[in-house]
Steps between C-alpha positions, in 0.01 A plus 500: 500500500161623388273213405142384480369144520159408363344159443239423235319166499318417176385194309622440147146519368436837657833674449365715216180594682533803724152454640554134594864494606567501872796667662627524855807641666727273701859497618770323300742327740831694531709205382291474182497875447879509504522227238227656284678836499833332424363306203286791376782753520746269324254421219416868455866603477572226247207600280571873510869447427410285199241744363716807563794344314286429195342845512829687524642307205186574296509870585850522357338428164210740557169525693307303237713196580423543871131460419583169334658380825185583694253368243683188384766403753386605848259211561745251347779628723272475802425136418873437458571639847217291647649183353846588631361550851271196485294374798173599330564870561299734276605860428299784351531876453172682539362849548173688530618693193611210284606507138474136400160344586689183596642695794159608633463434876274232644285565809780450752768674298267797486472491879879527530523772235232709668684467830817648349297762313364621832852575623583667169197730516578591859861571396634250751795262446388175342523186718777262401256224411149360537411137571188291442403143578273358232335157492390378157344156450621404845862593424673781692709768331679798649516813289784748536461846345789738440403858409669657200566867431554673169870535417649741243542215250124431523402848384598434139190285456292589806559875535301800383350466154621846406860387556464169317639424155204520251601169343502342844153638572370354175646157574362500855151592379514219244620237747299617802192705403381497862839601643477647851873499580592852389547849647712377790767707669822379654439355846131422446364167624489283188372163619630181658683178438282222641668174598267207576664232715343156560507403866715195429772731363551633853606160634 
């Protein structure tokens, strides 16, 4: 299995400061890695299954309804999945080309995204996952990242502008004037699901 492990150590006060944050690479013990991947993979599958179900149902009514799922329901559904999983696990979808500003990547999510982007640009198979160890305010978290690719169903709202329903374009521009999540093609690297796991959840 292709994988990469990176560790980032930061203080809560400096997490938003690129110039002040410190970062170093270290090895995550194999027994912890296995558990992190297990929890991260399970959480990712649960979230994607939930979101896909809502999206498919919305698309049956038309693409404009699919936008409502993304703009109004996606974050709520993510919170619902988090509560169902429990253990303080936090889930987020993020991308370098995000649509909703709430999904913008933080410093360490950007690190993971840029890693996958490198494989994409070199036309190499994407690794199965990426791991980070992050310490915030003295508390340790392990971050699991699962890369996502553009599927046919995604192209309705994220494909080429020239192929998009004019009404859909208008609604997207109104909701997301700074939208970067367009002009994708099937199979493109879209972003990641990031699962943050408190160390105590591994026990």
